[in-house]
PDB file of C-alpha atoms in Angstrom:
ATOM      1  CA  MET O   1      71.272  -3.878  31.859  1.00 56.00           C
ATOM      2  CA  THR O   2      69.095  -4.123  28.440  1.00 59.00           C
ATOM      3  CA  SER O   3      65.790  -5.229  29.105  1.00 63.00           C
ATOM      4  CA  HIS O   4      64.987  -7.122  25.329  1.00 64.00           C
ATOM      5  CA  VAL O   5      61.471  -7.094  24.556  1.00 62.00           C
ATOM      6  CA  PRO O   6      60.745  -9.950  21.859  1.00 65.00           C
ATOM      7  CA  ASN O   7      59.547  -7.722  18.636  1.00 70.00           C
ATOM      8  CA  GLU O   8      56.800 -10.248  18.487  1.00 72.00           C
ATOM      9  CA  ALA O   9      52.645  -9.655  18.164  1.00 71.00           C
ATOM     10  CA  ARG O  10      50.674 -11.427  19.814  1.00 72.00           C
ATOM     11  CA  VAL O  11      48.031 -13.373  18.137  1.00 69.00           C
ATOM     12  CA  ILE O  12      44.151 -13.089  19.440  1.00 70.00           C
ATOM     13  CA  PRO O  13      41.875 -15.844  17.566  1.00 69.00           C
ATOM     14  CA  LEU O  14      39.227 -14.695  16.679  1.00 74.00           C
ATOM     15  CA  ARG O  15      36.781 -17.861  16.229  1.00 68.00           C
ATOM     16  CA  PRO O  16      38.832 -20.395  19.138  1.00 60.00           C
ATOM     17  CA  GLN O  17      38.852 -23.675  17.794  1.00 61.00           C
ATOM     18  CA  ALA O  18      36.695 -26.219  18.868  1.00 59.00           C
ATOM     19  CA  THR O  19      39.430 -28.302  21.231  1.00 58.00           C
ATOM     20  CA  ARG O  20      37.034 -29.238  24.337  1.00 61.00           C
ATOM     21  CA  PRO O  21      36.019 -32.344  24.947  1.00 62.00           C
ATOM     22  CA  GLY O  22      32.582 -33.043  23.119  1.00 63.00           C
ATOM     23  CA  THR O  23      32.840 -30.302  20.476  1.00 60.00           C
ATOM     24  CA  ARG O  24      33.257 -30.467  16.705  1.00 64.00           C
ATOM     25  CA  PRO O  25      35.546 -29.640  14.547  1.00 60.00           C
ATOM     26  CA  ALA O  26      34.135 -26.769  12.330  1.00 62.00           C
ATOM     27  CA  ALA O  27      32.473 -27.662   9.530  1.00 68.00           C
ATOM     28  CA  ALA O  28      34.503 -26.885   5.507  1.00 71.00           C
ATOM     29  CA  PRO O  29      33.166 -24.294   3.979  1.00 77.00           C
ATOM     30  CA  VAL O  30      30.705 -25.148   1.328  1.00 74.00           C
ATOM     31  CA  PRO O  31      32.203 -24.239  -2.086  1.00 75.00           C
ATOM     32  CA  PRO O  32      30.118 -21.438  -4.009  1.00 71.00           C
ATOM     33  CA  GLU O  33      28.966 -23.459  -7.345  1.00 74.00           C
ATOM     34  CA  ARG O  34      27.373 -25.655  -4.094  1.00 74.00           C
ATOM     35  CA  ARG O  35      25.332 -22.877  -2.132  1.00 71.00           C
ATOM     36  CA  PRO O  36      21.938 -22.389  -2.511  1.00 69.00           C
ATOM     37  CA  PRO O  37      21.152 -19.469  -4.609  1.00 65.00           C
ATOM     38  CA  THR O  38      20.142 -16.185  -1.953  1.00 67.00           C
ATOM     39  CA  VAL O  39      17.722 -14.259  -3.481  1.00 66.00           C
ATOM     40  CA  ARG O  40      18.672 -10.994  -3.012  1.00 77.00           C
ATOM     41  CA  GLU O  41      15.121  -8.832  -1.109  1.00 83.00           C
ATOM     42  CA  PRO O  42      14.046  -6.363  -3.624  1.00 89.00           C
ATOM     43  CA  LEU O  43      14.676  -2.520  -1.241  1.00 93.00           C
ATOM     44  CA  TRP O  44      11.561  -0.110  -0.940  1.00 94.00           C
ATOM     45  CA  ARG O  45      13.392   2.491  -2.357  1.00 95.00           C
ATOM     46  CA  ASP O  46      14.355   0.825  -5.514  1.00 95.00           C
ATOM     47  CA  LEU O  47      10.445  -0.478  -5.815  1.00 96.00           C
ATOM     48  CA  VAL O  48       8.669   3.172  -5.082  1.00 97.00           C
ATOM     49  CA  GLY O  49      11.605   4.600  -7.928  1.00 97.00           C
ATOM     50  CA  ASP O  50      10.635   1.807 -10.052  1.00 96.00           C
ATOM     51  CA  VAL O  51       7.192   2.665  -9.720  1.00 97.00           C
ATOM     52  CA  LEU O  52       8.153   6.847 -10.665  1.00 97.00           C
ATOM     53  CA  ARG O  53      10.250   6.261 -13.410  1.00 97.00           C
ATOM     54  CA  GLY O  54       7.502   3.906 -15.134  1.00 97.00           C
ATOM     55  CA  GLU O  55       4.942   6.118 -14.273  1.00 97.00           C
ATOM     56  CA  ARG O  56       6.983   9.371 -15.725  1.00 97.00           C
ATOM     57  CA  LEU O  57       7.720   7.164 -18.972  1.00 97.00           C
ATOM     58  CA  ALA O  58       4.019   6.031 -19.540  1.00 97.00           C
ATOM     59  CA  GLN O  59       3.321   9.669 -19.137  1.00 96.00           C
ATOM     60  CA  GLU O  60       6.322  10.624 -22.137  1.00 96.00           C
ATOM     61  CA  ARG O  61       7.488  13.106 -19.380  1.00 97.00           C
ATOM     62  CA  THR O  62      10.923  14.254 -19.383  1.00 97.00           C
ATOM     63  CA  LEU O  63      13.211  13.406 -15.729  1.00 97.00           C
ATOM     64  CA  LYS O  64      13.334  18.301 -15.656  1.00 97.00           C
ATOM     65  CA  ASP O  65       9.190  18.732 -16.281  1.00 97.00           C
ATOM     66  CA  VAL O  66       8.671  16.666 -13.121  1.00 97.00           C
ATOM     67  CA  SER O  67      10.882  17.939 -10.790  1.00 97.00           C
ATOM     68  CA  ASP O  68       9.774  21.273 -11.901  1.00 97.00           C
ATOM     69  CA  ALA O  69       6.264  20.669 -11.641  1.00 97.00           C
ATOM     70  CA  ALA O  70       7.053  18.697  -8.081  1.00 97.00           C
ATOM     71  CA  ARG O  71       9.565  21.800  -7.308  1.00 97.00           C
ATOM     72  CA  ILE O  72      12.389  18.907  -6.411  1.00 97.00           C
ATOM     73  CA  SER O  73      16.080  19.509  -7.794  1.00 97.00           C
ATOM     74  CA  MET O  74      16.253  16.955 -10.733  1.00 97.00           C
ATOM     75  CA  PRO O  75      19.346  15.571  -9.823  1.00 97.00           C
ATOM     76  CA  TYR O  76      17.690  14.889  -6.667  1.00 97.00           C
ATOM     77  CA  LEU O  77      15.078  13.349  -8.494  1.00 97.00           C
ATOM     78  CA  SER O  78      16.918  11.030 -10.850  1.00 97.00           C
ATOM     79  CA  GLU O  79      18.877   9.187  -8.154  1.00 97.00           C
ATOM     80  CA  VAL O  80      15.316   8.846  -5.688  1.00 97.00           C
ATOM     81  CA  GLU O  81      13.786   6.989  -9.194  1.00 97.00           C
ATOM     82  CA  ARG O  82      17.053   5.071  -8.946  1.00 96.00           C
ATOM     83  CA  GLY O  83      16.914   4.002  -6.018  1.00 95.00           C
ATOM     84  CA  ARG O  84      20.009   5.419  -4.656  1.00 95.00           C
ATOM     85  CA  LYS O  85      17.899   7.710  -2.053  1.00 94.00           C
ATOM     86  CA  GLU O  86      15.789   7.337   0.737  1.00 94.00           C
ATOM     87  CA  ALA O  87      13.130  10.193  -0.275  1.00 95.00           C
ATOM     88  CA  SER O  88      11.322  11.119   2.839  1.00 95.00           C
ATOM     89  CA  SER O  89       7.417  10.878   2.586  1.00 95.00           C
ATOM     90  CA  GLU O  90       7.552  14.643   1.368  1.00 97.00           C
ATOM     91  CA  VAL O  91       9.639  14.350  -1.349  1.00 97.00           C
ATOM     92  CA  LEU O  92       7.434  11.394  -2.983  1.00 97.00           C
ATOM     93  CA  ALA O  93       3.771  13.192  -2.142  1.00 97.00           C
ATOM     94  CA  ALA O  94       5.684  15.493  -4.470  1.00 97.00           C
ATOM     95  CA  ALA O  95       6.790  13.904  -7.403  1.00 97.00           C
ATOM     96  CA  ALA O  96       3.869  11.238  -6.937  1.00 97.00           C
ATOM     97  CA  GLY O  97       1.867  14.959  -7.095  1.00 97.00           C
ATOM     98  CA  ALA O  98       3.516  15.673 -10.567  1.00 97.00           C
ATOM     99  CA  LEU O  99       2.700  12.757 -12.340  1.00 97.00           C
ATOM    100  CA  GLY O 100      -0.471  13.123 -10.682  1.00 97.00           C
ATOM    101  CA  LEU O 101      -0.920  10.237  -8.485  1.00 97.00           C
ATOM    102  CA  SER O 102      -1.463  10.182  -4.795  1.00 96.00           C
ATOM    103  CA  LEU O 103       1.271   9.464  -2.122  1.00 96.00           C
ATOM    104  CA  GLY O 104      -1.227   6.188  -1.388  1.00 96.00           C
ATOM    105  CA  ASP O 105      -1.154   5.536  -5.027  1.00 96.00           C
ATOM    106  CA  LEU O 106       2.675   5.687  -5.424  1.00 97.00           C
ATOM    107  CA  LEU O 107       2.880   3.241  -2.204  1.00 96.00           C
ATOM    108  CA  ALA O 108       0.061   1.010  -3.486  1.00 97.00           C
ATOM    109  CA  ARG O 109       1.807   0.498  -6.979  1.00 97.00           C
ATOM    110  CA  ALA O 110       5.002   0.158  -5.017  1.00 96.00           C
ATOM    111  CA  HIS O 111       3.552  -2.599  -2.680  1.00 96.00           C
ATOM    112  CA  GLY O 112       1.993  -4.528  -5.327  1.00 95.00           C
ATOM    113  CA  GLU O 113       5.310  -4.968  -7.066  1.00 94.00           C
ATOM    114  CA  LEU O 114       6.943  -6.212  -4.107  1.00 93.00           C
ATOM    115  CA  VAL O 115       4.043  -8.744  -3.345  1.00 92.00           C
ATOM    116  CA  ARG O 116       4.959  -9.784  -7.165  1.00 91.00           C
ATOM    117  CA  LEU O 117       8.641  -9.816  -6.593  1.00 89.00           C
ATOM    118  CA  THR O 118       8.767 -11.688  -3.455  1.00 86.00           C
ATOM    119  CA  SER O 119       6.080 -14.423  -4.347  1.00 83.00           C
ATOM    120  CA  ARG O 120       7.781 -14.887  -7.633  1.00 72.00           C
ATOM    121  CA  HIS O 121      10.788 -16.178  -4.993  1.00 62.00           C
ATOM    122  CA  THR O 122       8.411 -17.651  -3.181  1.00 62.00           C
ATOM    123  CA  GLY O 123       6.229 -19.720  -4.264  1.00 56.00           C
ATOM    124  CA  ALA O 124       2.809 -18.118  -3.366  1.00 49.00           C
ATOM    125  CA  GLY O 125       0.852 -16.900  -6.057  1.00 48.00           C
ATOM    126  CA  PRO O 126      -1.199 -14.085  -5.156  1.00 48.00           C
ATOM    127  CA  GLY O 127      -3.341 -14.128  -2.002  1.00 48.00           C
ATOM    128  CA  ARG O 128      -1.802 -18.092  -0.926  1.00 45.00           C
ATOM    129  CA  SER O 129       1.543 -18.252   1.123  1.00 43.00           C
ATOM    130  CA  THR O 130       4.173 -20.668   1.803  1.00 42.00           C
ATOM    131  CA  PRO O 131       5.121 -22.304   5.002  1.00 41.00           C
ATOM    132  CA  GLY O 132       7.893 -20.246   6.581  1.00 43.00           C
ATOM    133  CA  ALA O 133       7.681 -16.786   3.784  1.00 42.00           C
ATOM    134  CA  ARG O 134       9.204 -14.131   4.654  1.00 47.00           C
ATOM    135  CA  PHE O 135       6.481 -11.597   2.878  1.00 44.00           C
ATOM    136  CA  ASP O 136       3.759 -13.893   4.727  1.00 46.00           C
ATOM    137  CA  GLY O 137       1.232 -11.424   5.486  1.00 49.00           C
ATOM    138  CA  MET O 138       2.848  -8.416   4.682  1.00 50.00           C
ATOM    139  CA  CYS O 139       1.430  -5.221   4.955  1.00 51.00           C
ATOM    140  CA  LEU O 140       2.616  -1.650   4.031  1.00 54.00           C
ATOM    141  CA  ALA O 141       0.986   1.241   5.331  1.00 54.00           C
ATOM    142  CA  ALA O 142       1.364   5.263   3.788  1.00 50.00           C
TER     143      ALA O 142
END
């Protein structure tokens, strides 16, 4: 007597189909060319890195010079400038100090860049808000 179990997998749908009375079938997916363009929100680490790199280049200083002055490894400072690393406040303060900035100066410049970038996408100018703007009234403090 052999008990033969069929070699079939049972499929459990992740999204059950709308078969209940009173429900609508799922809408057809919208093709990519008909979707509204999505705007990627800027990341804080990208903004801070851009400010650090911009200030360093404006001072015509090398990455090695600033990393030595800040006592941060050159590869790590490079990754912070490129927005690849989320630096601690101590690292940001050291990098800013090596460039002659305070941590508050660095964060204020990054905040200004955030406002500039987000107002361009929402259509609001500085000091103006649009209904439903995602960053309306946002304040970042050190």
